[in-house]
Short mmCIF file of C-alpha atoms in Angstrom, two decimals:
data_model
loop_
_atom_site.label_atom_id
_atom_site.label_comp_id
_atom_site.label_asym_id
_atom_site.label_seq_id
_atom_site.Cartn_x
_atom_site.Cartn_y
_atom_site.Cartn_z
CA UNK A 1 18.33 -172.39 -183.25
CA UNK A 2 16.21 -173.79 -180.44
CA UNK A 3 12.82 -175.16 -181.42
CA UNK A 4 10.22 -172.34 -181.36
CA UNK A 5 7.75 -172.44 -178.52
CA UNK A 6 4.05 -172.89 -179.16
CA UNK A 7 2.01 -169.69 -179.52
CA UNK A 8 1.26 -167.96 -176.24
CA UNK A 9 -1.20 -165.37 -174.97
CA UNK A 10 -0.43 -162.22 -173.01
CA UNK A 11 -1.63 -162.54 -169.42
CA UNK A 12 -1.42 -160.87 -166.02
CA UNK A 13 2.06 -161.37 -164.61
CA UNK A 14 3.76 -160.65 -167.94
CA UNK A 15 6.22 -157.80 -168.47
CA UNK A 16 7.92 -156.58 -171.64
CA UNK A 17 11.66 -156.02 -171.13
CA UNK A 18 13.29 -153.96 -173.88
CA UNK A 19 17.07 -154.23 -173.75
CA UNK A 20 19.29 -151.30 -174.76
CA UNK A 21 17.53 -150.00 -177.89
CA UNK A 22 19.77 -146.92 -177.87
CA UNK A 23 21.15 -144.73 -180.63
CA UNK A 24 24.75 -145.92 -180.30
CA UNK A 25 23.62 -149.48 -181.01
CA UNK A 26 21.65 -148.53 -184.12
CA UNK A 27 23.08 -148.11 -187.66
CA UNK A 28 25.32 -145.05 -187.60
CA UNK A 29 26.00 -145.35 -183.87
CA UNK A 30 29.42 -145.79 -182.32
CA UNK A 31 28.78 -149.49 -181.58
CA UNK A 32 26.19 -150.27 -184.21
CA UNK A 33 24.49 -153.66 -184.23
CA UNK A 34 23.87 -154.76 -187.82
CA UNK A 35 20.17 -154.20 -188.64
CA UNK A 36 19.62 -153.14 -185.06
CA UNK A 37 16.91 -150.72 -186.14
CA UNK A 38 14.77 -153.66 -187.24
CA UNK A 39 13.84 -154.47 -183.64
CA UNK A 40 11.87 -151.26 -183.22
CA UNK A 41 8.74 -152.13 -185.19
CA UNK A 42 7.96 -155.45 -183.48
CA UNK A 43 8.76 -153.94 -180.08
CA UNK A 44 6.46 -150.99 -180.74
CA UNK A 45 3.63 -153.36 -181.60
CA UNK A 46 4.11 -155.20 -178.30
CA UNK A 47 4.50 -151.94 -176.37
CA UNK A 48 1.09 -150.84 -177.62
CA UNK A 49 -0.52 -154.14 -176.67
CA UNK A 50 1.10 -154.33 -173.25
CA UNK A 51 0.18 -150.73 -172.50
CA UNK A 52 -3.43 -151.39 -173.46
CA UNK A 53 -3.48 -154.40 -171.15
CA UNK A 54 -1.68 -152.46 -168.39
CA UNK A 55 1.24 -154.85 -168.37
CA UNK A 56 4.61 -153.41 -167.29
CA UNK A 57 7.02 -152.12 -169.94
CA UNK A 58 10.65 -151.89 -168.84
CA UNK A 59 13.48 -150.42 -170.90
CA UNK A 60 17.09 -151.04 -169.89
CA UNK A 61 19.92 -148.82 -171.04
CA UNK A 62 23.67 -148.55 -170.83
CA UNK A 63 24.40 -145.30 -169.01
CA UNK A 64 28.17 -145.10 -168.91
CA UNK A 65 30.55 -142.49 -167.52
CA UNK A 66 33.08 -141.17 -170.09
CA UNK A 67 35.88 -143.32 -168.64
CA UNK A 68 33.96 -146.58 -168.40
CA UNK A 69 35.98 -149.78 -168.03
CA UNK A 70 34.42 -151.37 -171.13
CA UNK A 71 35.95 -148.73 -173.41
CA UNK A 72 39.09 -149.51 -175.40
CA UNK A 73 40.97 -146.59 -173.82
CA UNK A 74 40.78 -148.49 -170.53
CA UNK A 75 41.55 -151.89 -172.01
CA UNK A 76 37.96 -152.89 -172.63
CA UNK A 77 36.63 -154.45 -175.84
CA UNK A 78 34.40 -151.62 -177.09
CA UNK A 79 34.62 -148.09 -178.46
CA UNK A 80 33.03 -145.41 -176.30
CA UNK A 81 29.25 -145.78 -176.39
CA UNK A 82 26.11 -144.81 -174.50
CA UNK A 83 27.82 -142.14 -172.40
CA UNK A 84 25.25 -140.87 -169.93
CA UNK A 85 23.13 -137.92 -171.08
CA UNK A 86 24.60 -137.87 -174.61
CA UNK A 87 22.57 -138.38 -177.81
CA UNK A 88 24.17 -141.81 -178.28
CA UNK A 89 22.72 -143.00 -174.97
CA UNK A 90 19.19 -141.87 -175.83
CA UNK A 91 16.59 -144.43 -176.75
CA UNK A 92 15.91 -144.84 -180.45
CA UNK A 93 13.67 -141.94 -181.51
CA UNK A 94 11.23 -144.34 -183.18
CA UNK A 95 10.87 -146.49 -180.04
CA UNK A 96 7.41 -145.64 -178.71
CA UNK A 97 7.99 -145.96 -174.98
CA UNK A 98 4.93 -144.93 -172.97
CA UNK A 99 5.17 -142.46 -170.12
CA UNK A 100 4.44 -145.35 -167.78
CA UNK A 101 7.56 -147.27 -168.87
CA UNK A 102 10.18 -148.04 -166.25
CA UNK A 103 13.75 -147.13 -167.25
CA UNK A 104 16.57 -149.18 -165.72
CA UNK A 105 20.11 -147.78 -166.10
CA UNK A 106 23.07 -150.13 -165.87
CA UNK A 107 26.88 -149.94 -165.84
CA UNK A 108 26.63 -146.45 -164.38
CA UNK A 109 30.01 -146.38 -162.61
CA UNK A 110 33.45 -146.29 -164.21
CA UNK A 111 34.85 -149.55 -162.86
CA UNK A 112 31.89 -151.95 -163.13
CA UNK A 113 30.41 -153.29 -166.36
CA UNK A 114 27.01 -154.94 -166.68
CA UNK A 115 25.61 -156.66 -169.75
CA UNK A 116 22.51 -157.83 -167.88
CA UNK A 117 19.58 -155.61 -167.01
CA UNK A 118 19.72 -157.29 -163.61
CA UNK A 119 23.41 -156.44 -163.07
CA UNK A 120 23.72 -153.99 -160.19
CA UNK A 121 20.17 -152.64 -160.72
CA UNK A 122 16.83 -152.83 -158.96
CA UNK A 123 15.14 -154.61 -161.89
CA UNK A 124 14.36 -157.77 -159.91
CA UNK A 125 12.86 -155.76 -157.04
CA UNK A 126 10.72 -153.77 -159.47
CA UNK A 127 9.47 -156.93 -161.17
CA UNK A 128 8.69 -158.54 -157.84
CA UNK A 129 6.77 -155.45 -156.70
CA UNK A 130 4.71 -155.65 -159.90
CA UNK A 131 4.08 -159.40 -159.34
CA UNK A 132 5.70 -160.27 -162.64
CA UNK A 133 6.19 -163.96 -163.38
CA UNK A 134 7.02 -164.00 -167.10
CA UNK A 135 9.36 -161.77 -169.11
CA UNK A 136 9.07 -161.05 -172.82
CA UNK A 137 12.58 -159.98 -173.80
CA UNK A 138 13.77 -158.24 -176.95
CA UNK A 139 16.33 -155.65 -177.94
CA UNK A 140 20.09 -155.40 -178.48
CA UNK A 141 22.27 -157.25 -178.78
CA UNK A 142 21.30 -160.93 -178.90
CA UNK A 143 24.76 -162.20 -178.01
CA UNK A 144 25.54 -159.76 -175.19
CA UNK A 145 22.99 -157.77 -173.23
CA UNK A 146 19.93 -159.75 -174.34
CA UNK A 147 21.69 -163.04 -173.59
CA UNK A 148 22.81 -161.94 -170.14
CA UNK A 149 19.44 -160.42 -169.24
CA UNK A 150 17.64 -163.60 -170.28
CA UNK A 151 20.10 -165.79 -168.38
CA UNK A 152 19.71 -163.74 -165.21
CA UNK A 153 15.94 -163.61 -165.60
CA UNK A 154 15.83 -167.39 -165.69
CA UNK A 155 18.22 -167.59 -162.73
CA UNK A 156 15.89 -165.30 -160.77
CA UNK A 157 12.98 -167.67 -161.36
CA UNK A 158 11.11 -165.97 -164.19
CA UNK A 159 9.73 -167.71 -167.22
CA UNK A 160 11.33 -166.01 -170.22
CA UNK A 161 9.99 -165.56 -173.75
CA UNK A 162 12.76 -164.59 -176.20
CA UNK A 163 11.27 -162.42 -178.94
CA UNK A 164 13.04 -163.84 -181.98
CA UNK A 165 11.85 -161.12 -184.37
CA UNK A 166 12.90 -158.31 -182.00
CA UNK A 167 16.57 -159.16 -181.42
CA UNK A 168 19.70 -158.63 -183.51
CA UNK A 169 23.28 -159.79 -182.87
CA UNK A 170 26.70 -158.14 -182.96
CA UNK A 171 28.25 -161.37 -184.31
CA UNK A 172 31.85 -160.41 -183.51
CA UNK A 173 32.46 -164.01 -184.48
CA UNK A 174 30.01 -165.11 -187.18
CA UNK A 175 27.25 -167.22 -185.66
CA UNK A 176 27.50 -165.73 -182.16
CA UNK A 177 23.85 -164.66 -182.29
CA UNK A 178 22.55 -168.09 -183.28
CA UNK A 179 24.72 -169.74 -180.65
CA UNK A 180 23.36 -167.33 -178.03
CA UNK A 181 19.77 -168.19 -179.02
CA UNK A 182 20.56 -171.90 -178.73
CA UNK A 183 22.12 -171.38 -175.30
CA UNK A 184 19.19 -169.29 -174.05
CA UNK A 185 16.82 -172.05 -175.19
CA UNK A 186 19.00 -174.67 -173.48
CA UNK A 187 18.80 -172.66 -170.25
CA UNK A 188 15.01 -172.66 -170.48
CA UNK A 189 13.95 -169.60 -172.49
CA UNK A 190 11.19 -170.01 -175.06
CA UNK A 191 12.11 -168.52 -178.46
CA UNK A 192 8.98 -167.18 -180.15
CA UNK A 193 8.19 -164.43 -182.64
CA UNK A 194 6.07 -161.59 -181.32
CA UNK A 195 3.51 -162.19 -184.06
CA UNK A 196 2.75 -165.53 -182.40
CA UNK A 197 1.83 -163.88 -179.11
CA UNK A 198 -1.92 -163.42 -178.83
CA UNK A 199 -4.12 -161.12 -176.77
CA UNK A 200 -6.36 -162.50 -174.03
CA UNK A 201 -9.72 -163.76 -175.24
#
């Protein structure tokens, strides 16, 4: 794993980006991430702090049509999951998203997949409009949608904090999650636990 970054402080220009904390990715879901439910508590703590400081909270979600190209029936790698407007696509009930949260839906058409929250969405435009410079990223799964969102965030010029206590991996191949963290750090992300992120003085 990449060397943890020094403790940081929340500041204007920060935004919390919560990646795909949806029922189908939680234990019992159709594409469950092992221990995926464990990301909710640290994310809720940061949601509360960011909301109090009036920092943007963004939640991405898979929002697939029933015949999406990522599904095994169409030759994709995954079972059906996060079909738009179904219970599996809903955010985790325990995730305390505020009314002010921005929801970004991705992979919404049958023939285009998107692991990244930036893929085919207006996320970058929304962040620019809010004058965001630094992203705090957590959610599911480390080795797929979190990895791709972090990579694209860096490519779009944002500083990225990877919330190491608020991510969990699929680990199709054992170690995929740790390798993804190492690669995100190599690309320039700063791995840090949310408990090491302070409030402004």
